[in-house]
Amino acid sequence: MKYYTKEHEWLELAADGIATVGITDYAQKQLGDVVYVELPAIGKAVTQSGEMAVVESVKAASEVYAPISGTVVAVNQDLPANPALVNSEPQGAGWFVKLQLSDEGELAKLLDEAGYQTYLASLS
Amino acid sequence: MVDSPLLTPLYHWHQAQGAKLVPFAGWQMPLQYAGIVAEHLHTRSAASLFDVSHMGQLLLTGRGADRALEQLLPGDIVGLAEGRMRCSLLTLSHGGILDDLMVVRLPSQEAESQGAVSRLHLIINAARRQVDEAHLRAHLPPDVQLEVLSNRALLALQGPTAAAVLAPLSPKAIDLPFMAAAELMVGDIPCLVMRSGYTGEDGFELSCAAENAVALADLLIAQEGVLPAGLGARDSLRLEAGLCLYGHDIDEQTNPVEAGLVWTIAKHRRDDSQGFLGAAAVLSALKNKAAAGARQRVGLTLAAGNPPAREGAVIENLAGQPIGVVTSGGFSPSLQLPIAMGYVPADVAAGGVQVVVRGQRYPATLTLLPFVPNCYVRPTKP
């Protein structure tokens, strides 16, 4: 199941309780060409809405917030050499981190697909 | 009170082209159309059209307009031939830079009983329009007229194919060498055509009446290989070309010598400490440019894969001591690595340093500017 934040991060929860996290297509379009991604160390604890990563486009650096609290169990090793994956496949090969959730109850604070689409529609 | 943003004559044209419009220096300007990297690379390989109508255009007229303007800047304006242009700096009494500007000498006009009247077309930074105008009005003598050309647009056609694009529309334009200008028709639109730009590429800047701006933009964009480009690409292009951005790399606290702009100080004006506003300070900086305490604007590169070192990033020596600050920085689409400009002490202006980005230290190398060689079409010596 896929969840979203109003800050345009996405989270996909697998059956093993590990969540893959990235930024949405809307976010990458707003950023433009991504040239650098700063990822957290494996083992780092992140808190919901707290700083998790930094994504840099040609024109600016932007914070990426953790959509949910947890521990970083993996980071996308392809991003340092190929940050443009965030533009080309933001919700696939351009993922940022995998998190072991610490509180599944926080999922209730996130948007589902329909809720996120409604939110996007309200922005335009 | 919130002032509503100023709009160039091409505002709706940008919207129709799919631009992302952002506030800049009080104006609503196109940041990008297809994307900054694509627009940047297109400018380096073909030709791009930029709207730079936010820049101020002024006309100085009067018999002694050239001599009067020389009192406010270190360049040679009296010796500037008709149809030639020069980049210069308005200086302040303490030697700081009020603005950088282009000065174009238009053909003189014969006026009754006055003889030849100098006409100088100035192009100034958008964010400095009010400041520059007030400064000029305060310092220019009453017999020099200053007219703000508020009903003019400015378009820049930049890139290696710019001349080929313009040739069928304005055959005489392509005979202009770099830093020359002429009043010419482009299609059926009268323009002041200048062989100049802010990208490091060959190209033209075209000043036309605001009412003709849309027609001129439509005409140019209809030519094969011409795409629109926004302020994002303009910034990354000028950074690669090693060109200063006012308010970032130079400002009222920067003197022309440390900024590496000694070339704007005419050779024959380097001995007269009363020759222009701030001459004593500027010429003293010139004599002492290698002295202890002197700074120098330099380029920095980071290896591919490192984060961009942006404005404000601290530059340290390899012992970890702060020695300077980045004034402009970002990612170079041409080189595919981070580049930056900043100030360091003049005696360490080469070699290895480190820059601090979000608390982490990354190795960087001080380099000469520009990062990407300029491709200007120089005048051929007869």
Short mmCIF file of C-alpha atoms in Angstrom, two decimals:
data_model
loop_
_atom_site.label_atom_id
_atom_site.label_comp_id
_atom_site.label_asym_id
_atom_site.label_seq_id
_atom_site.Cartn_x
_atom_site.Cartn_y
_atom_site.Cartn_z
CA MET A 1 0.00 0.00 0.00
CA LYS A 2 1.28 3.45 -0.89
CA TYR A 3 1.05 6.50 1.37
CA TYR A 4 1.87 10.17 0.77
CA THR A 5 2.63 13.38 2.66
CA LYS A 6 1.68 16.96 1.85
CA GLU A 7 5.43 17.58 1.54
CA HIS A 8 5.36 15.24 -1.48
CA GLU A 9 7.14 12.23 -0.07
CA TRP A 10 5.79 8.74 -0.76
CA LEU A 11 6.07 5.57 1.29
CA GLU A 12 5.35 2.03 0.18
CA LEU A 13 4.90 -0.53 2.92
CA ALA A 14 5.91 -4.13 2.18
CA ALA A 15 4.56 -7.20 3.96
CA ASP A 16 7.74 -7.47 6.05
CA GLY A 17 7.08 -4.09 7.66
CA ILE A 18 9.86 -2.34 5.71
CA ALA A 19 8.84 0.91 4.02
CA THR A 20 10.48 2.24 0.85
CA VAL A 21 10.51 6.05 0.78
CA GLY A 22 11.03 8.61 -1.98
CA ILE A 23 9.68 11.85 -3.40
CA THR A 24 6.73 12.10 -5.75
CA ASP A 25 6.59 12.95 -9.41
CA TYR A 26 5.08 16.31 -8.46
CA ALA A 27 8.07 16.99 -6.19
CA GLN A 28 10.67 16.14 -8.83
CA LYS A 29 8.90 18.37 -11.35
CA GLN A 30 8.96 21.24 -8.87
CA LEU A 31 12.65 20.69 -8.14
CA GLY A 32 13.80 20.34 -11.72
CA ASP A 33 17.04 18.57 -12.60
CA VAL A 34 18.33 16.76 -9.51
CA VAL A 35 22.14 16.89 -9.33
CA TYR A 36 22.88 15.58 -5.82
CA VAL A 37 21.16 13.58 -3.10
CA GLU A 38 22.44 13.46 0.47
CA LEU A 39 21.24 10.25 2.11
CA PRO A 40 21.28 9.35 5.81
CA ALA A 41 23.61 6.73 7.28
CA ILE A 42 22.27 3.19 7.61
CA GLY A 43 21.15 2.68 11.20
CA LYS A 44 20.09 6.30 11.67
CA ALA A 45 16.80 6.84 13.49
CA VAL A 46 14.44 9.32 11.83
CA THR A 47 11.26 10.82 13.18
CA GLN A 48 8.07 11.55 11.32
CA SER A 49 8.29 15.00 9.66
CA GLY A 50 11.94 15.28 10.72
CA GLU A 51 14.89 15.77 8.36
CA MET A 52 15.82 12.62 6.48
CA ALA A 53 17.72 13.61 3.31
CA VAL A 54 18.64 16.58 1.15
CA VAL A 55 17.98 16.80 -2.56
CA GLU A 56 19.77 19.40 -4.67
CA SER A 57 18.60 20.65 -8.03
CA VAL A 58 20.61 22.99 -10.23
CA LYS A 59 19.08 25.95 -8.48
CA ALA A 60 18.62 25.00 -4.81
CA ALA A 61 18.95 22.50 -1.97
CA SER A 62 15.71 21.14 -0.45
CA GLU A 63 15.07 19.08 2.66
CA VAL A 64 13.33 15.74 2.35
CA TYR A 65 11.37 14.82 5.49
CA ALA A 66 10.75 11.36 6.87
CA PRO A 67 7.11 10.47 6.20
CA ILE A 68 7.21 8.20 9.23
CA SER A 69 9.43 7.38 12.20
CA GLY A 70 11.82 4.48 11.92
CA THR A 71 15.37 3.25 11.41
CA VAL A 72 17.19 3.48 8.10
CA VAL A 73 17.92 -0.09 6.98
CA ALA A 74 18.99 0.65 3.39
CA VAL A 75 19.75 3.60 1.11
CA ASN A 76 19.61 3.72 -2.67
CA GLN A 77 23.23 3.09 -3.71
CA ASP A 78 22.49 4.17 -7.28
CA LEU A 79 21.62 7.77 -6.41
CA PRO A 80 25.11 9.17 -5.68
CA ALA A 81 26.31 8.30 -9.18
CA ASN A 82 22.97 8.87 -10.89
CA PRO A 83 20.86 11.45 -9.04
CA ALA A 84 18.82 12.00 -12.21
CA LEU A 85 16.97 8.76 -11.33
CA VAL A 86 14.93 10.98 -9.00
CA ASN A 87 13.65 12.81 -12.08
CA SER A 88 13.22 9.85 -14.40
CA GLU A 89 11.76 7.32 -11.96
CA PRO A 90 10.82 9.19 -8.78
CA GLN A 91 8.42 6.50 -7.61
CA GLY A 92 10.58 3.56 -8.73
CA ALA A 93 14.35 3.36 -9.21
CA GLY A 94 14.72 6.85 -7.77
CA TRP A 95 13.73 5.80 -4.24
CA PHE A 96 15.75 7.26 -1.33
CA VAL A 97 15.74 4.95 1.72
CA LYS A 98 14.14 1.89 3.30
CA LEU A 99 12.87 2.30 6.85
CA GLN A 100 12.04 -0.19 9.57
CA LEU A 101 8.93 1.42 11.03
CA SER A 102 8.92 2.13 14.73
CA ASP A 103 5.22 3.01 15.00
CA GLU A 104 2.75 1.79 12.39
CA GLY A 105 0.13 3.95 14.06
CA GLU A 106 1.74 6.98 12.38
CA LEU A 107 0.47 5.68 9.02
CA ALA A 108 -2.88 7.15 9.99
CA LYS A 109 -1.42 10.64 9.61
CA LEU A 110 -0.53 10.03 5.94
CA LEU A 111 -2.60 10.47 2.79
CA ASP A 112 -3.65 7.57 0.60
CA GLU A 113 -3.45 7.73 -3.21
CA ALA A 114 -6.88 9.32 -3.59
CA GLY A 115 -6.22 11.75 -0.78
CA TYR A 116 -2.90 12.83 -2.30
CA GLN A 117 -4.44 13.31 -5.75
CA THR A 118 -7.15 15.47 -4.20
CA TYR A 119 -4.47 17.46 -2.40
CA LEU A 120 -2.50 17.96 -5.66
CA ALA A 121 -5.64 19.14 -7.41
CA SER A 122 -6.10 21.75 -4.69
CA LEU A 123 -2.62 23.17 -5.39
CA SER A 124 -3.22 24.08 -9.01
CA MET B 1 2.46 47.58 1.48
CA VAL B 2 3.18 44.81 -0.98
CA ASP B 3 4.06 46.08 -4.43
CA SER B 4 2.56 44.05 -7.22
CA PRO B 5 5.28 42.43 -9.33
CA LEU B 6 6.45 44.19 -12.47
CA LEU B 7 5.78 42.36 -15.72
CA THR B 8 7.88 42.50 -18.87
CA PRO B 9 6.13 42.93 -22.24
CA LEU B 10 6.67 39.18 -22.72
CA TYR B 11 4.90 38.03 -19.55
CA HIS B 12 1.96 36.42 -21.37
CA TRP B 13 4.33 35.10 -24.03
CA HIS B 14 6.24 33.25 -21.31
CA GLN B 15 3.03 31.80 -19.94
CA ALA B 16 2.07 30.58 -23.42
CA GLN B 17 5.52 28.97 -23.76
CA GLY B 18 4.94 27.01 -20.54
CA ALA B 19 7.40 28.95 -18.40
CA LYS B 20 7.62 28.58 -14.65
CA LEU B 21 7.46 32.22 -13.52
CA VAL B 22 9.08 33.38 -10.29
CA PRO B 23 9.66 36.70 -8.55
CA PHE B 24 13.08 38.22 -9.26
CA ALA B 25 14.20 41.73 -8.24
CA GLY B 26 10.58 42.88 -8.13
CA TRP B 27 9.74 41.32 -11.50
CA GLN B 28 7.84 38.20 -12.41
CA MET B 29 10.34 36.37 -14.62
CA PRO B 30 10.65 32.98 -16.33
CA LEU B 31 12.88 30.68 -14.27
CA GLN B 32 12.70 27.86 -16.80
CA TYR B 33 10.66 26.32 -19.63
CA ALA B 34 11.84 22.79 -20.51
CA GLY B 35 14.30 22.62 -17.61
CA ILE B 36 17.46 24.42 -16.57
CA VAL B 37 19.95 21.75 -17.68
CA ALA B 38 18.29 21.25 -21.08
CA GLU B 39 18.15 25.02 -21.67
CA HIS B 40 21.76 25.43 -20.53
CA LEU B 41 23.09 22.72 -22.84
CA HIS B 42 20.97 23.99 -25.73
CA THR B 43 22.55 27.44 -25.30
CA ARG B 44 26.03 25.89 -25.46
CA SER B 45 25.21 23.87 -28.58
CA ALA B 46 22.63 25.91 -30.56
CA ALA B 47 20.81 29.15 -29.63
CA SER B 48 18.45 30.23 -26.85
CA LEU B 49 16.20 33.24 -26.47
CA PHE B 50 16.17 35.01 -23.10
CA ASP B 51 13.89 37.82 -21.99
CA VAL B 52 16.02 40.24 -19.99
CA SER B 53 13.62 43.18 -20.18
CA HIS B 54 13.81 43.52 -16.40
CA MET B 55 17.21 45.14 -16.84
CA GLY B 56 17.22 48.92 -16.82
CA GLN B 57 17.90 50.85 -20.01
CA LEU B 58 18.95 54.49 -19.80
CA LEU B 59 19.91 57.09 -22.39
CA LEU B 60 22.45 59.77 -21.54
CA THR B 61 22.67 62.68 -23.95
CA GLY B 62 24.65 65.89 -23.94
CA ARG B 63 27.83 67.31 -25.39
CA GLY B 64 29.87 66.19 -22.43
CA ALA B 65 27.92 63.08 -21.52
CA ASP B 66 30.91 60.80 -22.11
CA ARG B 67 33.28 62.91 -20.00
CA ALA B 68 30.64 63.29 -17.27
CA LEU B 69 30.01 59.53 -17.10
CA GLU B 70 33.77 58.94 -16.83
CA GLN B 71 33.66 60.79 -13.50
CA LEU B 72 31.57 57.90 -12.14
CA LEU B 73 33.41 54.87 -13.53
CA PRO B 74 36.97 53.75 -14.29
CA GLY B 75 36.48 52.82 -17.95
CA ASP B 76 37.42 54.69 -21.10
CA ILE B 77 34.18 56.23 -22.35
CA VAL B 78 35.62 59.34 -24.04
CA GLY B 79 37.70 57.02 -26.21
CA LEU B 80 34.83 54.62 -26.91
CA ALA B 81 34.08 54.77 -30.64
CA GLU B 82 30.57 55.16 -31.99
CA GLY B 83 29.00 51.75 -32.37
CA ARG B 84 31.19 50.20 -29.68
CA MET B 85 30.25 49.15 -26.18
CA ARG B 86 32.04 48.46 -22.95
CA CYS B 87 31.34 46.73 -19.66
CA SER B 88 32.05 49.02 -16.73
CA LEU B 89 31.41 49.59 -13.02
CA LEU B 90 29.78 52.51 -11.24
CA THR B 91 32.09 53.07 -8.28
CA LEU B 92 31.46 54.64 -4.88
CA SER B 93 33.73 57.06 -3.01
CA HIS B 94 35.15 54.23 -0.87
CA GLY B 95 35.90 52.15 -3.95
CA GLY B 96 32.92 49.80 -3.68
CA ILE B 97 30.83 48.83 -6.69
CA LEU B 98 27.40 50.48 -7.02
CA ASP B 99 26.56 48.41 -10.11
CA ASP B 100 28.04 46.82 -13.18
CA LEU B 101 26.70 48.07 -16.47
CA MET B 102 27.06 48.13 -20.24
CA VAL B 103 27.78 51.45 -21.94
CA VAL B 104 27.01 51.65 -25.67
CA ARG B 105 28.07 54.72 -27.64
CA LEU B 106 25.37 55.46 -30.20
CA PRO B 107 26.15 57.70 -33.19
CA SER B 108 26.44 61.33 -32.09
CA GLN B 109 23.81 63.77 -33.17
CA GLU B 110 24.56 67.19 -34.56
CA ALA B 111 22.64 69.81 -32.63
CA GLU B 112 22.28 73.46 -33.50
CA SER B 113 25.06 75.58 -31.96
CA GLN B 114 26.15 72.67 -29.74
CA GLY B 115 28.14 70.59 -32.19
CA ALA B 116 28.21 66.83 -31.73
CA VAL B 117 26.04 65.57 -28.89
CA SER B 118 27.15 62.30 -27.25
CA ARG B 119 24.49 59.61 -26.85
CA LEU B 120 25.19 56.74 -24.49
CA HIS B 121 22.82 53.81 -24.04
CA LEU B 122 23.31 52.19 -20.62
CA ILE B 123 22.10 48.77 -19.50
CA ILE B 124 21.96 48.28 -15.73
CA ASN B 125 20.88 45.54 -13.33
CA ALA B 126 17.18 45.20 -12.53
CA ALA B 127 17.72 45.30 -8.78
CA ARG B 128 19.79 48.50 -9.08
CA ARG B 129 17.50 50.59 -11.28
CA GLN B 130 16.38 53.06 -8.61
CA VAL B 131 19.79 53.26 -6.93
CA ASP B 132 21.64 53.84 -10.19
CA GLU B 133 19.17 56.41 -11.45
CA ALA B 134 19.38 58.41 -8.20
CA HIS B 135 23.19 58.18 -8.25
CA LEU B 136 23.42 59.37 -11.85
CA ARG B 137 20.96 62.23 -11.27
CA ALA B 138 22.90 63.33 -8.19
CA HIS B 139 26.28 63.35 -9.92
CA LEU B 140 25.75 64.19 -13.57
CA PRO B 141 25.95 67.88 -14.51
CA PRO B 142 22.71 69.61 -15.55
CA ASP B 143 23.67 69.74 -19.23
CA VAL B 144 23.64 65.92 -19.43
CA GLN B 145 20.13 64.53 -19.86
CA LEU B 146 19.20 61.20 -18.35
CA GLU B 147 16.21 59.45 -19.87
CA VAL B 148 14.88 56.19 -18.39
CA LEU B 149 13.89 54.04 -21.37
CA SER B 150 11.01 52.37 -19.56
CA ASN B 151 9.20 51.50 -22.79
CA ARG B 152 11.90 49.24 -24.14
CA ALA B 153 12.32 45.49 -24.00
CA LEU B 154 15.61 43.57 -24.07
CA LEU B 155 15.96 40.11 -25.59
CA ALA B 156 19.15 38.04 -25.70
CA LEU B 157 19.81 35.48 -28.43
CA GLN B 158 22.75 33.42 -27.22
CA GLY B 159 24.66 30.44 -28.49
CA PRO B 160 26.99 29.25 -31.26
CA THR B 161 24.24 29.33 -33.91
CA ALA B 162 22.95 32.80 -32.91
CA ALA B 163 24.67 34.50 -35.85
CA ALA B 164 23.35 31.97 -38.36
CA VAL B 165 19.86 32.46 -36.92
CA LEU B 166 20.04 36.24 -37.14
CA ALA B 167 21.72 36.43 -40.57
CA PRO B 168 18.57 36.15 -42.72
CA LEU B 169 16.64 38.49 -40.40
CA SER B 170 19.29 41.19 -40.05
CA PRO B 171 22.16 40.67 -42.51
CA LYS B 172 24.30 43.52 -41.15
CA ALA B 173 24.02 42.31 -37.57
CA ILE B 174 26.40 39.43 -38.12
CA ASP B 175 29.14 41.83 -39.29
CA LEU B 176 29.26 43.30 -35.78
CA PRO B 177 32.20 41.99 -33.75
CA PHE B 178 31.94 41.24 -30.04
CA MET B 179 31.07 44.40 -28.08
CA ALA B 180 29.85 46.36 -31.09
CA ALA B 181 26.33 47.72 -31.57
CA ALA B 182 24.18 49.20 -34.32
CA GLU B 183 20.62 50.37 -34.84
CA LEU B 184 19.32 47.82 -37.35
CA MET B 185 16.10 46.20 -38.52
CA VAL B 186 15.52 42.63 -37.35
CA GLY B 187 12.83 41.49 -39.74
CA ASP B 188 10.67 44.62 -39.79
CA ILE B 189 11.40 45.58 -36.18
CA PRO B 190 13.84 48.39 -35.39
CA CYS B 191 16.34 47.26 -32.76
CA LEU B 192 19.53 48.33 -31.13
CA VAL B 193 21.54 45.19 -31.92
CA MET B 194 24.50 44.47 -29.64
CA ARG B 195 26.99 41.62 -30.07
CA SER B 196 27.17 40.80 -26.39
CA GLY B 197 25.69 38.63 -23.69
CA TYR B 198 25.98 36.99 -20.31
CA THR B 199 26.51 33.36 -21.22
CA GLY B 200 30.10 33.17 -22.48
CA GLU B 201 28.76 32.25 -25.93
CA ASP B 202 28.58 34.28 -29.09
CA GLY B 203 25.28 36.07 -29.25
CA PHE B 204 23.28 39.23 -29.50
CA GLU B 205 21.26 41.44 -27.22
CA LEU B 206 18.38 43.20 -28.91
CA SER B 207 16.74 46.29 -27.47
CA CYS B 208 13.39 47.12 -29.06
CA ALA B 209 10.26 49.12 -28.30
CA ALA B 210 8.12 47.30 -25.73
CA GLU B 211 5.22 47.21 -28.19
CA ASN B 212 7.36 45.14 -30.60
CA ALA B 213 8.71 42.69 -28.04
CA VAL B 214 6.17 39.93 -28.67
CA ALA B 215 6.62 40.17 -32.43
CA LEU B 216 10.41 40.02 -32.04
CA ALA B 217 10.21 37.04 -29.68
CA ASP B 218 7.80 35.25 -32.03
CA LEU B 219 10.08 35.93 -34.99
CA LEU B 220 13.20 34.61 -33.24
CA ILE B 221 11.59 31.57 -31.64
CA ALA B 222 10.20 30.56 -35.05
CA GLN B 223 13.76 30.15 -36.39
CA GLU B 224 15.10 26.63 -36.58
CA GLY B 225 16.93 25.50 -33.45
CA VAL B 226 15.94 28.45 -31.23
CA LEU B 227 14.37 27.60 -27.86
CA PRO B 228 13.40 29.82 -24.95
CA ALA B 229 15.61 29.83 -21.85
CA GLY B 230 14.99 31.28 -18.42
CA LEU B 231 16.86 32.89 -15.57
CA GLY B 232 17.94 29.50 -14.19
CA ALA B 233 20.01 28.69 -17.27
CA ARG B 234 21.17 32.31 -17.48
CA ASP B 235 22.64 31.94 -13.99
CA SER B 236 24.35 28.58 -14.59
CA LEU B 237 25.71 29.82 -17.94
CA ARG B 238 27.17 33.02 -16.50
CA LEU B 239 28.68 31.07 -13.60
CA GLU B 240 30.46 28.70 -16.00
CA ALA B 241 31.62 31.78 -17.94
CA GLY B 242 33.09 33.24 -14.72
CA LEU B 243 30.90 36.35 -14.92
CA CYS B 244 29.91 38.22 -11.75
CA LEU B 245 26.33 38.52 -10.54
CA TYR B 246 25.71 41.83 -8.81
CA GLY B 247 24.53 41.48 -5.21
CA HIS B 248 26.33 38.15 -4.93
CA ASP B 249 29.87 38.22 -6.36
CA ILE B 250 30.17 42.01 -6.30
CA ASP B 251 28.41 44.66 -4.24
CA GLU B 252 28.96 47.99 -2.51
CA GLN B 253 31.56 46.38 -0.22
CA THR B 254 33.60 44.84 -3.04
CA ASN B 255 36.26 46.78 -4.91
CA PRO B 256 36.93 46.17 -8.60
CA VAL B 257 40.48 44.95 -7.98
CA GLU B 258 39.66 42.11 -5.60
CA ALA B 259 36.73 41.20 -7.84
CA GLY B 260 39.22 40.50 -10.63
CA LEU B 261 37.77 43.32 -12.72
CA VAL B 262 41.00 45.29 -13.19
CA TRP B 263 40.37 45.09 -16.93
CA THR B 264 37.53 47.58 -16.45
CA ILE B 265 40.06 50.22 -15.30
CA ALA B 266 41.37 51.98 -18.41
CA LYS B 267 45.20 51.99 -18.55
CA HIS B 268 45.45 55.76 -18.96
CA ARG B 269 43.19 56.32 -15.93
CA ARG B 270 45.37 54.41 -13.46
CA ASP B 271 47.48 57.42 -12.40
CA ASP B 272 44.81 59.99 -11.58
CA SER B 273 43.54 59.48 -8.05
CA GLN B 274 40.90 62.17 -8.68
CA GLY B 275 39.91 60.75 -12.06
CA PHE B 276 36.62 59.14 -11.02
CA LEU B 277 34.50 58.66 -7.93
CA GLY B 278 36.42 56.32 -5.62
CA ALA B 279 39.58 56.49 -7.75
CA ALA B 280 41.87 56.94 -4.75
CA ALA B 281 40.53 53.79 -3.09
CA VAL B 282 40.41 51.72 -6.28
CA LEU B 283 43.91 52.73 -7.39
CA SER B 284 45.27 52.08 -3.91
CA ALA B 285 43.74 48.58 -4.05
CA LEU B 286 45.38 48.12 -7.44
CA LYS B 287 48.83 49.02 -6.04
CA ASN B 288 48.30 46.74 -3.04
CA LYS B 289 46.51 43.85 -4.63
CA ALA B 290 49.05 41.30 -3.39
CA ALA B 291 49.45 42.91 0.05
CA ALA B 292 48.50 41.20 3.31
CA GLY B 293 44.75 41.36 3.82
CA ALA B 294 43.95 41.65 0.11
CA ARG B 295 41.32 39.27 -1.19
CA GLN B 296 40.85 37.84 -4.66
CA ARG B 297 37.82 36.41 -6.43
CA VAL B 298 38.59 32.86 -7.50
CA GLY B 299 36.89 29.84 -9.00
CA LEU B 300 36.41 26.56 -7.17
CA THR B 301 35.63 23.12 -8.51
CA LEU B 302 34.57 20.03 -6.62
CA ALA B 303 34.91 16.52 -7.98
CA ALA B 304 31.82 15.02 -9.61
CA GLY B 305 29.52 13.41 -7.07
CA ASN B 306 30.06 16.10 -4.42
CA PRO B 307 27.28 18.48 -3.38
CA PRO B 308 27.12 21.96 -4.89
CA ALA B 309 28.83 24.57 -2.68
CA ARG B 310 26.37 27.44 -2.81
CA GLU B 311 26.46 31.10 -1.80
CA GLY B 312 27.50 31.43 1.84
CA ALA B 313 29.44 28.16 2.05
CA VAL B 314 32.65 28.66 4.06
CA ILE B 315 35.97 28.00 2.31
CA GLU B 316 38.68 26.57 4.58
CA ASN B 317 42.35 25.82 4.10
CA LEU B 318 43.43 22.21 4.48
CA ALA B 319 44.14 22.87 8.16
CA GLY B 320 40.45 23.62 8.65
CA GLN B 321 40.79 27.39 9.12
CA PRO B 322 38.17 29.55 7.42
CA ILE B 323 39.74 31.64 4.66
CA GLY B 324 36.78 32.80 2.62
CA VAL B 325 33.19 32.42 1.50
CA VAL B 326 31.46 31.23 -1.67
CA THR B 327 29.55 34.06 -3.38
CA SER B 328 27.95 32.03 -6.21
CA GLY B 329 27.88 28.32 -6.62
CA GLY B 330 25.98 25.50 -8.19
CA PHE B 331 26.15 22.59 -10.56
CA SER B 332 27.82 22.98 -13.95
CA PRO B 333 25.70 21.25 -16.60
CA SER B 334 28.58 21.45 -19.09
CA LEU B 335 31.22 19.97 -16.79
CA GLN B 336 28.82 17.77 -14.77
CA LEU B 337 30.38 18.79 -11.45
CA PRO B 338 29.91 21.49 -8.83
CA ILE B 339 31.52 24.88 -9.51
CA ALA B 340 31.60 28.05 -7.44
CA MET B 341 33.12 31.50 -7.13
CA GLY B 342 34.24 33.11 -3.90
CA TYR B 343 36.80 35.28 -2.22
CA VAL B 344 40.01 34.06 -0.57
CA PRO B 345 43.21 35.87 0.50
CA ALA B 346 45.23 36.87 -2.56
CA ASP B 347 48.26 34.84 -1.39
CA VAL B 348 46.36 31.53 -1.33
CA ALA B 349 44.52 31.98 -4.60
CA ALA B 350 45.62 28.59 -5.96
CA GLY B 351 45.67 24.97 -4.89
CA GLY B 352 43.60 22.77 -2.64
CA VAL B 353 41.02 23.92 -0.09
CA GLN B 354 37.85 22.51 1.41
CA VAL B 355 34.30 23.85 1.48
CA VAL B 356 31.72 23.30 4.21
CA VAL B 357 28.27 22.16 3.07
CA ARG B 358 25.72 21.36 5.81
CA GLY B 359 28.53 20.84 8.30
CA GLN B 360 30.47 18.38 6.12
CA ARG B 361 33.85 19.20 4.56
CA TYR B 362 34.46 18.47 0.88
CA PRO B 363 37.75 18.91 -0.99
CA ALA B 364 37.79 21.65 -3.61
CA THR B 365 40.37 23.11 -5.97
CA LEU B 366 40.91 26.82 -6.57
CA THR B 367 40.96 27.47 -10.30
CA LEU B 368 41.21 30.29 -12.79
CA LEU B 369 38.02 31.63 -14.31
CA PRO B 370 36.18 30.98 -16.54
CA PHE B 371 35.29 27.33 -16.01
CA VAL B 372 34.14 26.97 -19.61
CA PRO B 373 36.12 28.90 -22.27
CA ASN B 374 34.41 31.99 -23.68
CA CYS B 375 33.42 31.86 -27.34
CA TYR B 376 33.13 35.54 -28.18
CA VAL B 377 33.62 36.69 -31.78
CA ARG B 378 36.55 39.09 -31.43
CA PRO B 379 37.07 41.96 -33.86
CA THR B 380 39.61 41.05 -36.52
CA LYS B 381 42.59 43.38 -36.70
CA PRO B 382 42.90 44.96 -40.17
#
